[in-house]
XYZ file of C-alpha atoms in Angstrom:
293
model
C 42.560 -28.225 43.897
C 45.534 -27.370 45.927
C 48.265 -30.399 46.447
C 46.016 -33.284 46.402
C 47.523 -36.549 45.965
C 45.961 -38.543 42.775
C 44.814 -41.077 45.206
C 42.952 -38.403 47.263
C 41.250 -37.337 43.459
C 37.060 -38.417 43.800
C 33.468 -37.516 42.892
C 33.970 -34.062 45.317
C 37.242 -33.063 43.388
C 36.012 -33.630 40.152
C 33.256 -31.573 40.356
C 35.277 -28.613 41.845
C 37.083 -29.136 38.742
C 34.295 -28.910 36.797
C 33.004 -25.944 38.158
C 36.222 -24.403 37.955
C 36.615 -25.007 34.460
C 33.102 -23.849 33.400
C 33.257 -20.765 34.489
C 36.183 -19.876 31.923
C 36.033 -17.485 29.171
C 36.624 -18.478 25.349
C 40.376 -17.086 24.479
C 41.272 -16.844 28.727
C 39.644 -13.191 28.416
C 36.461 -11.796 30.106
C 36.012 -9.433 27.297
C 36.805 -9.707 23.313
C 36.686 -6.754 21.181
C 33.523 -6.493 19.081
C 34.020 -7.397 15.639
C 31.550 -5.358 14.604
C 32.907 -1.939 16.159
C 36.671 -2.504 17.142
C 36.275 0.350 19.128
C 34.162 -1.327 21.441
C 34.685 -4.329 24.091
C 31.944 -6.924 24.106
C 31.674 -10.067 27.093
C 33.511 -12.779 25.780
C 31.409 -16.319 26.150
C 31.917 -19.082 28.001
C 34.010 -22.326 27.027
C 31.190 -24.713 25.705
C 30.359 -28.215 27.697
C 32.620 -29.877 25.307
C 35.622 -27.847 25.983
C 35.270 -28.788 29.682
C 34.795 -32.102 28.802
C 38.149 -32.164 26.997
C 40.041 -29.885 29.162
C 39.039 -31.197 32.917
C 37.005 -34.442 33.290
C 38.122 -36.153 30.355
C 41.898 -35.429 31.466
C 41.422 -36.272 34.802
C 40.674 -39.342 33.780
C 43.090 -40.107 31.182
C 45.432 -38.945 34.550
C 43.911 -41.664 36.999
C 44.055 -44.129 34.445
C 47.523 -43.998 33.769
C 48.190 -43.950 37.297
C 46.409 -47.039 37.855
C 48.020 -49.251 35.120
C 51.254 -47.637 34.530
C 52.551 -46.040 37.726
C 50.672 -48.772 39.760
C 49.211 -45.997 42.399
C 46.235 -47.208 44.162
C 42.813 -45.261 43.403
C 40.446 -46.387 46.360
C 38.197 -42.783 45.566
C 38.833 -43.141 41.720
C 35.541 -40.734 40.450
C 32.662 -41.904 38.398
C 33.722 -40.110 35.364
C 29.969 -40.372 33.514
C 28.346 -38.505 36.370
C 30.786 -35.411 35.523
C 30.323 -35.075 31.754
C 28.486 -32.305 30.757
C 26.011 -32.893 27.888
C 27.062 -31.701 24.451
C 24.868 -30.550 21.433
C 24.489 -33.293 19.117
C 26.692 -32.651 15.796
C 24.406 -31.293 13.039
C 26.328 -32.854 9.741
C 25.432 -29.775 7.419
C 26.664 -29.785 3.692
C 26.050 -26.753 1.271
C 22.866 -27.074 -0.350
C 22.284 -26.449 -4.650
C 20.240 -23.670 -4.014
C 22.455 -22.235 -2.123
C 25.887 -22.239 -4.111
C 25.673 -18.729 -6.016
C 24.941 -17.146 -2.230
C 28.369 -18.859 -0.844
C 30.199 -17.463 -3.462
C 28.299 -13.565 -3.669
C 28.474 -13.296 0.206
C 32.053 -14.072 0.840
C 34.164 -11.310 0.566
C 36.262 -12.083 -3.106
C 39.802 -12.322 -1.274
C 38.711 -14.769 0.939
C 36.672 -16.918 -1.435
C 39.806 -18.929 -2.547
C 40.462 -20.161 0.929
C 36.413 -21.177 1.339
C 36.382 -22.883 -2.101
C 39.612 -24.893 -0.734
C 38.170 -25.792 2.254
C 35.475 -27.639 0.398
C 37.620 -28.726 -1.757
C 40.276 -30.912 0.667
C 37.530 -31.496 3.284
C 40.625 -30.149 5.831
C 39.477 -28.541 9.104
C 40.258 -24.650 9.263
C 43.487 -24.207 11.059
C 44.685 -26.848 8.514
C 43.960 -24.574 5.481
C 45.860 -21.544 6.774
C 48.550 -23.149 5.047
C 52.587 -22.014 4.502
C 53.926 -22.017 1.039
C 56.110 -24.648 1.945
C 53.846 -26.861 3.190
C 52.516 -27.106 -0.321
C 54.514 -29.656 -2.754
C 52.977 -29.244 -6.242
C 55.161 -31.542 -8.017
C 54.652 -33.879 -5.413
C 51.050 -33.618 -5.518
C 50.515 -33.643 -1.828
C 49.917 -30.946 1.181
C 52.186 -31.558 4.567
C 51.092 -30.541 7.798
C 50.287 -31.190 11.321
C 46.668 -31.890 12.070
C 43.979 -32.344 15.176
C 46.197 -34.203 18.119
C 49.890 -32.893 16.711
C 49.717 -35.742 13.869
C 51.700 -35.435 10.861
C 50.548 -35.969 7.466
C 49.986 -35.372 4.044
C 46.820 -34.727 2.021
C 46.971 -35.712 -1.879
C 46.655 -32.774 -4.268
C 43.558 -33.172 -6.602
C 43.252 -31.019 -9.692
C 40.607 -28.156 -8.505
C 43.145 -28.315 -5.174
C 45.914 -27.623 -7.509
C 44.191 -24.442 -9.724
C 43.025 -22.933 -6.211
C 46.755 -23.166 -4.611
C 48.388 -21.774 -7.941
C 46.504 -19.200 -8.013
C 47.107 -17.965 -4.256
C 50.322 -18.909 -4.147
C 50.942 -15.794 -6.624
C 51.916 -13.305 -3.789
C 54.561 -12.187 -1.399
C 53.940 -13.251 1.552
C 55.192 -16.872 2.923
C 51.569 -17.518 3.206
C 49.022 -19.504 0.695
C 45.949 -17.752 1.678
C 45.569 -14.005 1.739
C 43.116 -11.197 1.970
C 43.552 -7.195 1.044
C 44.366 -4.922 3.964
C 41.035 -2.607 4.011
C 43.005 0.342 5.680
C 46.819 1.604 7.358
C 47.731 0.529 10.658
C 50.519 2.205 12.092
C 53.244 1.183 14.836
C 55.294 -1.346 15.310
C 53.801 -4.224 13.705
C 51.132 -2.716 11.459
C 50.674 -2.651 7.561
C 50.250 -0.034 4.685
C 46.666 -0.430 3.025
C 46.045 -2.684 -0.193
C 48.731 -4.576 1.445
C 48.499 -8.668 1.169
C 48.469 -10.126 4.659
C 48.526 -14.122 5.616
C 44.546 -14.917 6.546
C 44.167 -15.699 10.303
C 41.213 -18.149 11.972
C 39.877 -15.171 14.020
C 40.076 -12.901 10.645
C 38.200 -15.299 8.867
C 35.446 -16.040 11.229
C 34.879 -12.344 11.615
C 34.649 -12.088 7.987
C 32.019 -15.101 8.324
C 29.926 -13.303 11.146
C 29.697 -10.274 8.943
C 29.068 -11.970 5.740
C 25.693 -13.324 7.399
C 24.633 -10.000 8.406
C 25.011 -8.199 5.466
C 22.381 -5.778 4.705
C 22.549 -5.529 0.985
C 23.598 -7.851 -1.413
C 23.745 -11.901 -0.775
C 23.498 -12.983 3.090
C 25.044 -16.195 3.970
C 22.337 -18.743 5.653
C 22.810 -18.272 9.540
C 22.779 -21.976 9.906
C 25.993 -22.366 7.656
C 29.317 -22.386 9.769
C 32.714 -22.614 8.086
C 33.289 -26.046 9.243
C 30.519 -27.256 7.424
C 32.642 -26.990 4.277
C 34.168 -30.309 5.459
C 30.791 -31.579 6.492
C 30.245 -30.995 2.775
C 33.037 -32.085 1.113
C 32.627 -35.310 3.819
C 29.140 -35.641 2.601
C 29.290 -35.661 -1.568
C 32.359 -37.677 -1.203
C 30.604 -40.317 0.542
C 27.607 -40.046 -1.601
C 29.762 -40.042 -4.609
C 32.015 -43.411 -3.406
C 29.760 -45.178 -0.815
C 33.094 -45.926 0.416
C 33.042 -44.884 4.238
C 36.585 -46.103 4.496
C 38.396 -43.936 2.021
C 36.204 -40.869 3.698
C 37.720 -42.076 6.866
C 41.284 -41.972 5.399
C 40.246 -38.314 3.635
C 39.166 -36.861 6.963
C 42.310 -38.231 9.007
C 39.984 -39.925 11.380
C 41.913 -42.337 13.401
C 38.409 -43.460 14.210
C 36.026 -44.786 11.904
C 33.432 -44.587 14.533
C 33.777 -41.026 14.125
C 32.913 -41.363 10.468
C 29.595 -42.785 10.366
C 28.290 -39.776 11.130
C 28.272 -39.016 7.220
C 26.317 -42.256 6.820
C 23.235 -40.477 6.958
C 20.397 -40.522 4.359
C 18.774 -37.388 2.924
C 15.236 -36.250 2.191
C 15.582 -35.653 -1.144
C 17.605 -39.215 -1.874
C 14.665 -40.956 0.532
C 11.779 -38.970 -1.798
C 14.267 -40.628 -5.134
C 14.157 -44.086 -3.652
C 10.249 -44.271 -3.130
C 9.691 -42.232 -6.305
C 11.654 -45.493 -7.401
C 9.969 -48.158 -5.408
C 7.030 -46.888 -7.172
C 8.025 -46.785 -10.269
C 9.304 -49.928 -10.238
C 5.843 -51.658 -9.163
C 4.446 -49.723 -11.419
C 5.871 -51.813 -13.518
C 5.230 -55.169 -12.092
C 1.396 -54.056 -11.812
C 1.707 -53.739 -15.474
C 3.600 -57.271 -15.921
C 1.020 -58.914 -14.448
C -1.859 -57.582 -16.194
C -0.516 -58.513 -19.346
C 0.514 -61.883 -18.449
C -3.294 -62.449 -17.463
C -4.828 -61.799 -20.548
């Protein structure tokens, strides 16, 4: 973009931006190693629509804007910012499914299961749940951390939360959450096998990728991502409550726009209400046949 002055910034910039930006590779590398043979380099993908979204237009603008009310700069080329947003995939709001409870827990590998179970338990996102041991206050009944946006806060301790972070707190490591080392890596570094080491994001989604691929044994559903877990902890609670308020203040929306996404209505609970319905004029059919004789 070279040393344009934010009142030079319009439609033509932006979309050099854009284009720029598109044309980026997840994790700033052209290549990724392949999880499935580490020996192996594979092409790394492309930041998604959303990413630019956040990371160029959407900044852009929150730039300009400021410009214009706080710093007073005029903005006779400001851009029309809804001509450069790229279209994102609608959110699918997926929650874990009865049928499919004894698969989550047979396809994830066993040292990684605690972590999984408290994700669905605290509904917290999953760089939030790669927690430090003294993030954790048990007494206190409450988690501290900083979430999405670098806002602090602190999620209250229920009792399954409580049996799941006793239970991996139990090692050496400064870390709640820890899997097995499978083998020795030597060098500076590296780690002795059978050794406990702190669970990572990009170690767990690898373990994720491979748990749906699994040849033998329980296959998790390809469908399922990891951050459904708080699409289904989101879901029962609001279910559970009808409160979407206090799912709001769960999630650490600032938003409650953001929310009402949860709001939704499944199948099976539509097929309960007209099973219902029925039933219940099934009964008035009946109350006025007897009142007629």
């Amino acid at each position: 973009m070279g040393d344009i002055g934010l009142d030079k910034i319009d439609n033509e910039v932006v979309a050099r931006v854009v284009t720029w930006r598109r044309a980026h590779h997840v994790g700033g590398r052209e290549f990724m190693r392949d999880p499935e043979d580490p020996t192996k380099s594979i092409p790394s993908p492309l930041i998604s629509n959303a990413t630019v979204n956040r990371s160029a237009t959407e900044l852009l603008q929150h730039l300009l804007t400021r410009a214009r009310k706080i710093w007073r700069i005029a903005l006779p080329f400001e851009p029309t910012w809804g001509e450069h947003m790229l279209k994102e995939p609608k959110e699918c709001v997926r929650e874990v499914r009865a049928s499919e409870e004894n698969t989550l827990v047979e396809s994830i590998r066993p040292d990684y299961l605690p972590l999984v179970d408290f994700a669905r338990a605290s509904g917290l996102r999953l760089a939030e749940c790669l927690l430090r041991k003294d993030q954790v206050d048990l007494a206190g009944g409450f988690v501290y951390f900083t979430g999405k946006g670098e806002e602090a806060f602190a999620q209250p301790i229920t009792s399954e939360m409580r049996a799941i972070l006793m239970a991996a707190m139990a090692n050496a490591t400064d870390y709640v959450f820890t899997y097995v080392a499978a083998r020795t890596r030597k060098g500076e570094g590296g780690w002795l096998k059978g050794e406990r080491l702190p669970i990572t994001a990009s170690g767990l989604k690898t373990m994720w990728r491979r748990a749906r691929r699994k040849k033998t044994g329980a296959r998790l559903p390809t469908d399922l991502r990891f951050h459904d877990m708080r699409h289904d902890f989101a879901t029962k609670l609001l279910r559970e409550t009808g409160n979407l308020k206090l799912v709001q203040k769960a999630l650490h929306h600032r938003s409650l726009t953001t929310t009402t996404k949860y709001a939704h209505v499944h199948d099976v609970e539509v097929a309960a209400g007209m099973e219902k319905a029925a039933q219940s004029r099934k009964k008035s059919r009946k109350a006025s046949k007897k009142a007629a004789k």
